[in-house]
PDB file of C-alpha atoms in Angstrom:
ATOM      1  CA  MET A1068       8.294  28.963   3.327  1.00 56.00           C
ATOM      2  CA  LYS A1069       5.408  26.528   3.449  1.00 75.00           C
ATOM      3  CA  ILE A1070       3.793  28.209   0.489  1.00 80.00           C
ATOM      4  CA  GLU A1071       7.004  27.663  -1.535  1.00 79.00           C
ATOM      5  CA  GLU A1072       6.992  23.973  -0.550  1.00 78.00           C
ATOM      6  CA  VAL A1073       3.360  23.643  -1.676  1.00 78.00           C
ATOM      7  CA  LYS A1074       4.136  25.290  -4.934  1.00 79.00           C
ATOM      8  CA  ASP A1075       7.037  22.920  -5.487  1.00 80.00           C
ATOM      9  CA  LYS A1076       4.914  19.946  -4.800  1.00 81.00           C
ATOM     10  CA  VAL A1077       2.131  21.066  -7.056  1.00 83.00           C
ATOM     11  CA  GLN A1078       4.651  21.815  -9.815  1.00 84.00           C
ATOM     12  CA  GLY A1079       6.151  18.343  -9.310  1.00 84.00           C
ATOM     13  CA  LYS A1080       2.742  16.700  -9.559  1.00 86.00           C
ATOM     14  CA  ILE A1081       1.991  18.671 -12.748  1.00 89.00           C
ATOM     15  CA  GLU A1082       5.240  17.579 -14.286  1.00 88.00           C
ATOM     16  CA  GLU A1083       4.630  14.088 -13.246  1.00 87.00           C
ATOM     17  CA  VAL A1084       1.190  14.006 -14.883  1.00 88.00           C
ATOM     18  CA  GLU A1085       2.557  15.713 -18.012  1.00 87.00           C
ATOM     19  CA  ASP A1086       5.248  12.944 -18.303  1.00 87.00           C
ATOM     20  CA  LYS A1087       2.586  10.212 -17.951  1.00 87.00           C
ATOM     21  CA  VAL A1088       0.442  11.851 -20.552  1.00 88.00           C
ATOM     22  CA  GLN A1089       3.229  12.277 -22.940  1.00 87.00           C
ATOM     23  CA  GLY A1090       4.224   8.684 -22.455  1.00 86.00           C
ATOM     24  CA  ASN A1091       0.736   7.510 -23.145  1.00 87.00           C
ATOM     25  CA  ILE A1092       0.545   9.659 -26.266  1.00 90.00           C
ATOM     26  CA  GLU A1093       3.816   8.189 -27.572  1.00 88.00           C
ATOM     27  CA  GLU A1094       2.621   4.711 -26.843  1.00 87.00           C
ATOM     28  CA  VAL A1095      -0.675   5.273 -28.723  1.00 87.00           C
ATOM     29  CA  GLU A1096       1.264   6.800 -31.624  1.00 88.00           C
ATOM     30  CA  ASP A1097       3.576   3.832 -31.786  1.00 87.00           C
ATOM     31  CA  LYS A1098       0.559   1.432 -31.844  1.00 87.00           C
ATOM     32  CA  VAL A1099      -1.162   3.464 -34.582  1.00 87.00           C
ATOM     33  CA  GLN A1100       2.016   3.662 -36.616  1.00 87.00           C
ATOM     34  CA  GLY A1101       2.422  -0.112 -36.230  1.00 86.00           C
ATOM     35  CA  LYS A1102      -1.149  -0.661 -37.466  1.00 86.00           C
ATOM     36  CA  ILE A1103      -0.523   1.633 -40.413  1.00 87.00           C
ATOM     37  CA  GLU A1104       2.611  -0.230 -41.406  1.00 86.00           C
ATOM     38  CA  GLU A1105       0.780  -3.485 -41.089  1.00 85.00           C
ATOM     39  CA  VAL A1106      -2.058  -2.365 -43.306  1.00 84.00           C
ATOM     40  CA  LYS A1107       0.508  -0.964 -45.818  1.00 83.00           C
ATOM     41  CA  GLU A1108       2.219  -4.394 -45.992  1.00 86.00           C
ATOM     42  CA  LYS A1109      -1.080  -6.175 -46.621  1.00 84.00           C
ATOM     43  CA  VAL A1110      -2.120  -3.646 -49.294  1.00 83.00           C
ATOM     44  CA  GLN A1111       1.244  -3.983 -51.016  1.00 84.00           C
ATOM     45  CA  VAL A1112       0.852  -7.801 -51.027  1.00 84.00           C
ATOM     46  CA  LYS A1113      -2.602  -7.483 -52.513  1.00 83.00           C
ATOM     47  CA  ILE A1114      -1.417  -5.067 -55.208  1.00 84.00           C
ATOM     48  CA  GLY A1115       1.398  -7.440 -55.999  1.00 82.00           C
ATOM     49  CA  ASP A1116      -0.961 -10.334 -56.392  1.00 82.00           C
ATOM     50  CA  LEU A1117      -3.275  -8.276 -58.685  1.00 83.00           C
ATOM     51  CA  GLU A1118      -0.318  -7.045 -60.794  1.00 81.00           C
ATOM     52  CA  LYS A1119       0.823 -10.776 -61.150  1.00 82.00           C
ATOM     53  CA  ARG A1120      -2.551 -11.868 -62.209  1.00 82.00           C
ATOM     54  CA  LEU A1121      -2.857  -8.989 -64.747  1.00 80.00           C
ATOM     55  CA  ARG A1122       0.489 -10.022 -66.232  1.00 78.00           C
ATOM     56  CA  GLU A1123      -0.679 -13.548 -66.541  1.00 77.00           C
ATOM     57  CA  LEU A1124      -3.893 -12.505 -68.291  1.00 76.00           C
ATOM     58  CA  GLU A1125      -1.883 -10.257 -70.711  1.00 70.00           C
ATOM     59  CA  ASP A1126       0.512 -13.072 -71.469  1.00 64.00           C
ATOM     60  CA  ARG A1127      -2.061 -15.788 -71.814  1.00 56.00           C
ATOM     61  CA  PRO A1128      -2.809 -15.366 -75.541  1.00 51.00           C
ATOM     62  CA  ASN A1129       0.824 -15.933 -76.212  1.00 50.00           C
ATOM     63  CA  ASN A1130       0.853 -19.272 -74.467  1.00 49.00           C
ATOM     64  CA  PHE A1131      -1.537 -20.817 -76.948  1.00 45.00           C
ATOM     65  CA  PRO A1132      -0.125 -22.824 -79.814  1.00 50.00           C
ATOM     66  CA  SER A1133      -0.184 -21.147 -83.203  1.00 48.00           C
ATOM     67  CA  ASN A1134      -3.432 -22.563 -84.564  1.00 51.00           C
ATOM     68  CA  PRO A1135      -5.823 -20.420 -86.752  1.00 50.00           C
ATOM     69  CA  ASP A1136      -8.761 -22.290 -85.257  1.00 51.00           C
ATOM     70  CA  LEU A1137      -7.947 -21.129 -81.786  1.00 44.00           C
ATOM     71  CA  THR A1138      -8.694 -17.513 -81.151  1.00 47.00           C
ATOM     72  CA  TYR A1139      -8.582 -15.525 -77.911  1.00 44.00           C
ATOM     73  CA  SER A1140     -11.163 -12.959 -77.226  1.00 51.00           C
ATOM     74  CA  ARG A1141     -11.995 -10.924 -74.134  1.00 54.00           C
ATOM     75  CA  PRO A1142     -15.169 -12.072 -72.396  1.00 55.00           C
ATOM     76  CA  THR A1143     -18.034  -9.677 -72.891  1.00 66.00           C
ATOM     77  CA  VAL A1144     -20.885  -8.796 -70.573  1.00 67.00           C
ATOM     78  CA  LYS A1145     -24.408  -8.595 -71.993  1.00 72.00           C
ATOM     79  CA  SER A1146     -25.706  -5.063 -72.606  1.00 75.00           C
ATOM     80  CA  LEU A1147     -28.533  -3.643 -70.430  1.00 83.00           C
ATOM     81  CA  THR A1148     -31.811  -1.957 -71.312  1.00 89.00           C
ATOM     82  CA  PHE A1149     -33.456   1.080 -69.861  1.00 88.00           C
ATOM     83  CA  ASP A1150     -37.244   1.757 -70.161  1.00 87.00           C
ATOM     84  CA  GLY A1151     -37.656   4.585 -67.674  1.00 82.00           C
ATOM     85  CA  GLN A1152     -39.545   2.479 -65.153  1.00 82.00           C
ATOM     86  CA  THR A1153     -36.470   1.712 -63.141  1.00 79.00           C
ATOM     87  CA  SER A1154     -34.000   3.948 -61.293  1.00 80.00           C
ATOM     88  CA  TRP A1155     -31.709   5.892 -63.659  1.00 84.00           C
ATOM     89  CA  THR A1156     -29.033   6.006 -60.901  1.00 85.00           C
ATOM     90  CA  VAL A1157     -29.097   2.229 -60.535  1.00 86.00           C
ATOM     91  CA  PHE A1158     -29.015   1.682 -64.296  1.00 88.00           C
ATOM     92  CA  LYS A1159     -26.231   4.159 -64.723  1.00 88.00           C
ATOM     93  CA  THR A1160     -24.088   2.308 -62.162  1.00 90.00           C
ATOM     94  CA  GLN A1161     -24.767  -1.127 -63.760  1.00 90.00           C
ATOM     95  CA  PHE A1162     -23.983   0.360 -67.241  1.00 90.00           C
ATOM     96  CA  ASP A1163     -20.636   1.791 -66.056  1.00 91.00           C
ATOM     97  CA  VAL A1164     -19.708  -1.645 -64.677  1.00 90.00           C
ATOM     98  CA  VAL A1165     -20.703  -3.425 -67.857  1.00 90.00           C
ATOM     99  CA  SER A1166     -18.830  -0.836 -70.067  1.00 89.00           C
ATOM    100  CA  SER A1167     -15.684  -1.178 -67.897  1.00 89.00           C
ATOM    101  CA  ALA A1168     -15.814  -4.963 -68.058  1.00 88.00           C
ATOM    102  CA  ASN A1169     -16.186  -4.878 -71.805  1.00 88.00           C
ATOM    103  CA  GLY A1170     -13.465  -2.319 -72.222  1.00 90.00           C
ATOM    104  CA  TRP A1171     -15.612   0.186 -74.114  1.00 91.00           C
ATOM    105  CA  ASN A1172     -14.251   3.713 -74.827  1.00 92.00           C
ATOM    106  CA  ASN A1173     -16.580   6.698 -74.552  1.00 92.00           C
ATOM    107  CA  ARG A1174     -17.723   6.567 -78.189  1.00 92.00           C
ATOM    108  CA  VAL A1175     -18.653   2.921 -77.911  1.00 92.00           C
ATOM    109  CA  LYS A1176     -20.356   3.639 -74.597  1.00 91.00           C
ATOM    110  CA  ALA A1177     -22.433   6.350 -76.221  1.00 92.00           C
ATOM    111  CA  SER A1178     -23.564   4.045 -79.011  1.00 91.00           C
ATOM    112  CA  GLN A1179     -24.371   1.238 -76.513  1.00 92.00           C
ATOM    113  CA  LEU A1180     -26.281   3.636 -74.256  1.00 91.00           C
ATOM    114  CA  VAL A1181     -28.405   4.835 -77.210  1.00 92.00           C
ATOM    115  CA  ALA A1182     -29.033   1.187 -78.229  1.00 92.00           C
ATOM    116  CA  SER A1183     -30.182   0.307 -74.609  1.00 90.00           C
ATOM    117  CA  LEU A1184     -33.067   2.830 -74.672  1.00 91.00           C
ATOM    118  CA  ARG A1185     -36.466   1.305 -74.865  1.00 90.00           C
ATOM    119  CA  GLY A1186     -40.029   2.638 -75.584  1.00 88.00           C
ATOM    120  CA  THR A1187     -40.735   6.294 -74.942  1.00 86.00           C
ATOM    121  CA  VAL A1188     -37.354   6.739 -73.381  1.00 84.00           C
ATOM    122  CA  ALA A1189     -35.746   6.875 -76.769  1.00 88.00           C
ATOM    123  CA  GLU A1190     -37.734  10.009 -77.508  1.00 89.00           C
ATOM    124  CA  VAL A1191     -35.169  11.887 -75.477  1.00 88.00           C
ATOM    125  CA  LEU A1192     -32.785  11.448 -78.472  1.00 90.00           C
ATOM    126  CA  GLN A1193     -35.006  13.732 -80.486  1.00 90.00           C
ATOM    127  CA  GLY A1194     -33.857  16.699 -78.426  1.00 90.00           C
ATOM    128  CA  ILE A1195     -30.202  15.991 -78.998  1.00 90.00           C
ATOM    129  CA  PRO A1196     -28.413  17.328 -82.203  1.00 91.00           C
ATOM    130  CA  SER A1197     -27.429  14.590 -84.567  1.00 87.00           C
ATOM    131  CA  ASP A1198     -23.679  15.501 -84.277  1.00 89.00           C
ATOM    132  CA  LYS A1199     -23.937  14.945 -80.465  1.00 89.00           C
ATOM    133  CA  LEU A1200     -25.522  11.486 -80.536  1.00 89.00           C
ATOM    134  CA  THR A1201     -22.020   9.983 -80.150  1.00 90.00           C
ATOM    135  CA  ASP A1202     -21.116  12.262 -77.329  1.00 94.00           C
ATOM    136  CA  LEU A1203     -21.475  10.251 -74.111  1.00 93.00           C
ATOM    137  CA  MET A1204     -21.691  13.262 -71.712  1.00 93.00           C
ATOM    138  CA  THR A1205     -24.501  14.907 -73.824  1.00 93.00           C
ATOM    139  CA  ILE A1206     -26.628  11.769 -73.854  1.00 92.00           C
ATOM    140  CA  GLU A1207     -26.096  11.044 -70.166  1.00 91.00           C
ATOM    141  CA  ASN A1208     -26.993  14.712 -69.192  1.00 91.00           C
ATOM    142  CA  ALA A1209     -30.181  14.538 -71.294  1.00 90.00           C
ATOM    143  CA  LEU A1210     -31.252  11.240 -69.652  1.00 89.00           C
ATOM    144  CA  GLU A1211     -30.325  12.494 -66.131  1.00 86.00           C
ATOM    145  CA  ALA A1212     -32.408  15.613 -66.697  1.00 85.00           C
ATOM    146  CA  ARG A1213     -35.446  13.657 -67.885  1.00 84.00           C
ATOM    147  CA  PHE A1214     -35.217  10.448 -65.767  1.00 81.00           C
ATOM    148  CA  ARG A1215     -33.565  11.432 -62.520  1.00 76.00           C
ATOM    149  CA  ASP A1216     -34.974   9.265 -59.725  1.00 63.00           C
ATOM    150  CA  GLY A1217     -37.624  11.852 -58.802  1.00 58.00           C
ATOM    151  CA  HIS A1218     -39.562  11.143 -61.913  1.00 51.00           C
ATOM    152  CA  LEU A1219     -40.401   7.611 -60.577  1.00 52.00           C
ATOM    153  CA  THR A1220     -42.468   9.105 -57.796  1.00 56.00           C
ATOM    154  CA  GLN A1221     -44.699  10.928 -60.356  1.00 54.00           C
ATOM    155  CA  PHE A1222     -44.748   7.814 -62.576  1.00 52.00           C
ATOM    156  CA  TYR A1223     -46.042   5.564 -59.726  1.00 53.00           C
ATOM    157  CA  ARG A1224     -48.596   8.118 -58.624  1.00 57.00           C
ATOM    158  CA  THR A1225     -50.005   8.223 -62.125  1.00 57.00           C
ATOM    159  CA  GLU A1226     -50.191   4.543 -62.306  1.00 57.00           C
ATOM    160  CA  LEU A1227     -51.913   4.411 -58.933  1.00 60.00           C
ATOM    161  CA  LYS A1228     -54.529   6.934 -60.034  1.00 63.00           C
ATOM    162  CA  THR A1229     -55.159   5.110 -63.210  1.00 66.00           C
ATOM    163  CA  SER A1230     -55.597   1.843 -61.421  1.00 64.00           C
ATOM    164  CA  GLU A1231     -57.961   3.353 -58.846  1.00 64.00           C
ATOM    165  CA  ALA A1232     -60.074   4.941 -61.618  1.00 67.00           C
ATOM    166  CA  ARG A1233     -60.458   1.591 -63.352  1.00 69.00           C
ATOM    167  CA  ARG A1234     -61.552  -0.112 -60.117  1.00 68.00           C
ATOM    168  CA  LYS A1235     -63.966   2.699 -59.030  1.00 63.00           C
ATOM    169  CA  PRO A1236     -67.646   1.913 -59.982  1.00 57.00           C
ATOM    170  CA  SER A1237     -69.780   4.556 -61.639  1.00 52.00           C
ATOM    171  CA  GLY A1238     -72.546   6.329 -59.705  1.00 49.00           C
ATOM    172  CA  ILE A1239     -75.376   4.584 -61.635  1.00 47.00           C
ATOM    173  CA  SER A1240     -73.932   1.157 -60.973  1.00 47.00           C
ATOM    174  CA  ARG A1241     -73.711   1.827 -57.223  1.00 48.00           C
ATOM    175  CA  GLN A1242     -77.337   3.022 -57.103  1.00 49.00           C
ATOM    176  CA  CYS A1243     -78.539  -0.007 -59.020  1.00 47.00           C
ATOM    177  CA  GLY A1244     -76.908  -2.457 -56.605  1.00 48.00           C
ATOM    178  CA  ALA A1245     -74.002  -3.334 -58.799  1.00 45.00           C
ATOM    179  CA  THR A1246     -71.146  -4.743 -56.567  1.00 46.00           C
ATOM    180  CA  ASN A1247     -68.070  -6.815 -56.940  1.00 47.00           C
ATOM    181  CA  GLU A1248     -70.204  -9.909 -56.312  1.00 45.00           C
ATOM    182  CA  PRO A1249     -70.562 -12.423 -59.270  1.00 47.00           C
ATOM    183  CA  GLY A1250     -73.637 -11.787 -61.311  1.00 44.00           C
ATOM    184  CA  LEU A1251     -74.167  -8.157 -60.169  1.00 44.00           C
ATOM    185  CA  ARG A1252     -71.311  -6.507 -62.130  1.00 46.00           C
ATOM    186  CA  ARG A1253     -73.605  -5.047 -64.831  1.00 50.00           C
ATOM    187  CA  VAL A1254     -76.635  -2.712 -64.424  1.00 49.00           C
ATOM    188  CA  PRO A1255     -79.775  -4.543 -65.489  1.00 52.00           C
ATOM    189  CA  SER A1256     -81.096  -3.508 -68.911  1.00 54.00           C
ATOM    190  CA  GLY A1257     -84.517  -2.430 -67.451  1.00 53.00           C
ATOM    191  CA  CYS A1258     -83.112  -0.383 -64.681  1.00 51.00           C
ATOM    192  CA  PRO A1259     -83.679   3.404 -65.172  1.00 51.00           C
ATOM    193  CA  ARG A1260     -80.548   5.519 -65.482  1.00 50.00           C
ATOM    194  CA  GLN A1261     -81.447   7.328 -62.263  1.00 49.00           C
ATOM    195  CA  PRO A1262     -83.776   5.066 -60.154  1.00 47.00           C
ATOM    196  CA  SER A1263     -85.884   6.794 -57.624  1.00 47.00           C
ATOM    197  CA  SER A1264     -85.194   4.361 -54.873  1.00 46.00           C
ATOM    198  CA  PRO A1265     -83.255   1.139 -54.094  1.00 48.00           C
ATOM    199  CA  ILE A1266     -86.582  -0.735 -53.939  1.00 45.00           C
ATOM    200  CA  LEU A1267     -87.431   0.189 -57.520  1.00 45.00           C
ATOM    201  CA  CYS A1268     -83.951  -0.842 -58.530  1.00 47.00           C
ATOM    202  CA  ARG A1269     -84.316  -4.200 -56.964  1.00 48.00           C
ATOM    203  CA  ARG A1270     -87.625  -4.698 -58.858  1.00 46.00           C
ATOM    204  CA  TYR A1271     -85.749  -4.267 -62.124  1.00 43.00           C
ATOM    205  CA  GLN A1272     -83.026  -6.582 -61.046  1.00 47.00           C
ATOM    206  CA  ARG A1273     -85.553  -9.412 -60.512  1.00 46.00           C
TER     207      ARG A1273
END
């Protein structure tokens, strides 16, 4: 009899806990749903404001008096240039923003992209068939393959090696006491090409 009572009490506690958990879940769901509805309302308000502004912009040319001297034109954003020494990903993002602001279609975007290439970057166009030079996807793929961001690492390594090679003195200059100090940049004219000792070299420097 006692075992049955214990079972009943345990079962009662379990049901009580389940009821509390279910109540908490429903409370959280209500709060979440409330937040979702609140966000939806705010988004709808923003969308309504944007649609209103777009309609105002579309109707604006009709509000001007009929005067041939007054013309309405869409503002344009200055085109960019790409020389291969900056990130292709960054340039591509900026180019997309500019093309969207200017209202370019893909054909115009292709011509503007070709016109933006500078220096050796334009050599990429030599590998594109002439009938594809107005195809935006073909041009972008060619530039992506050649100038993806990994090429910058190799570019800067080459620049660093070139810079170090220019700064590195020759072996003869070091032996003859040539340093970065003023007046000792050049090897004295009387100094042998391979002096036998620093003392002999100093004699020629005098």
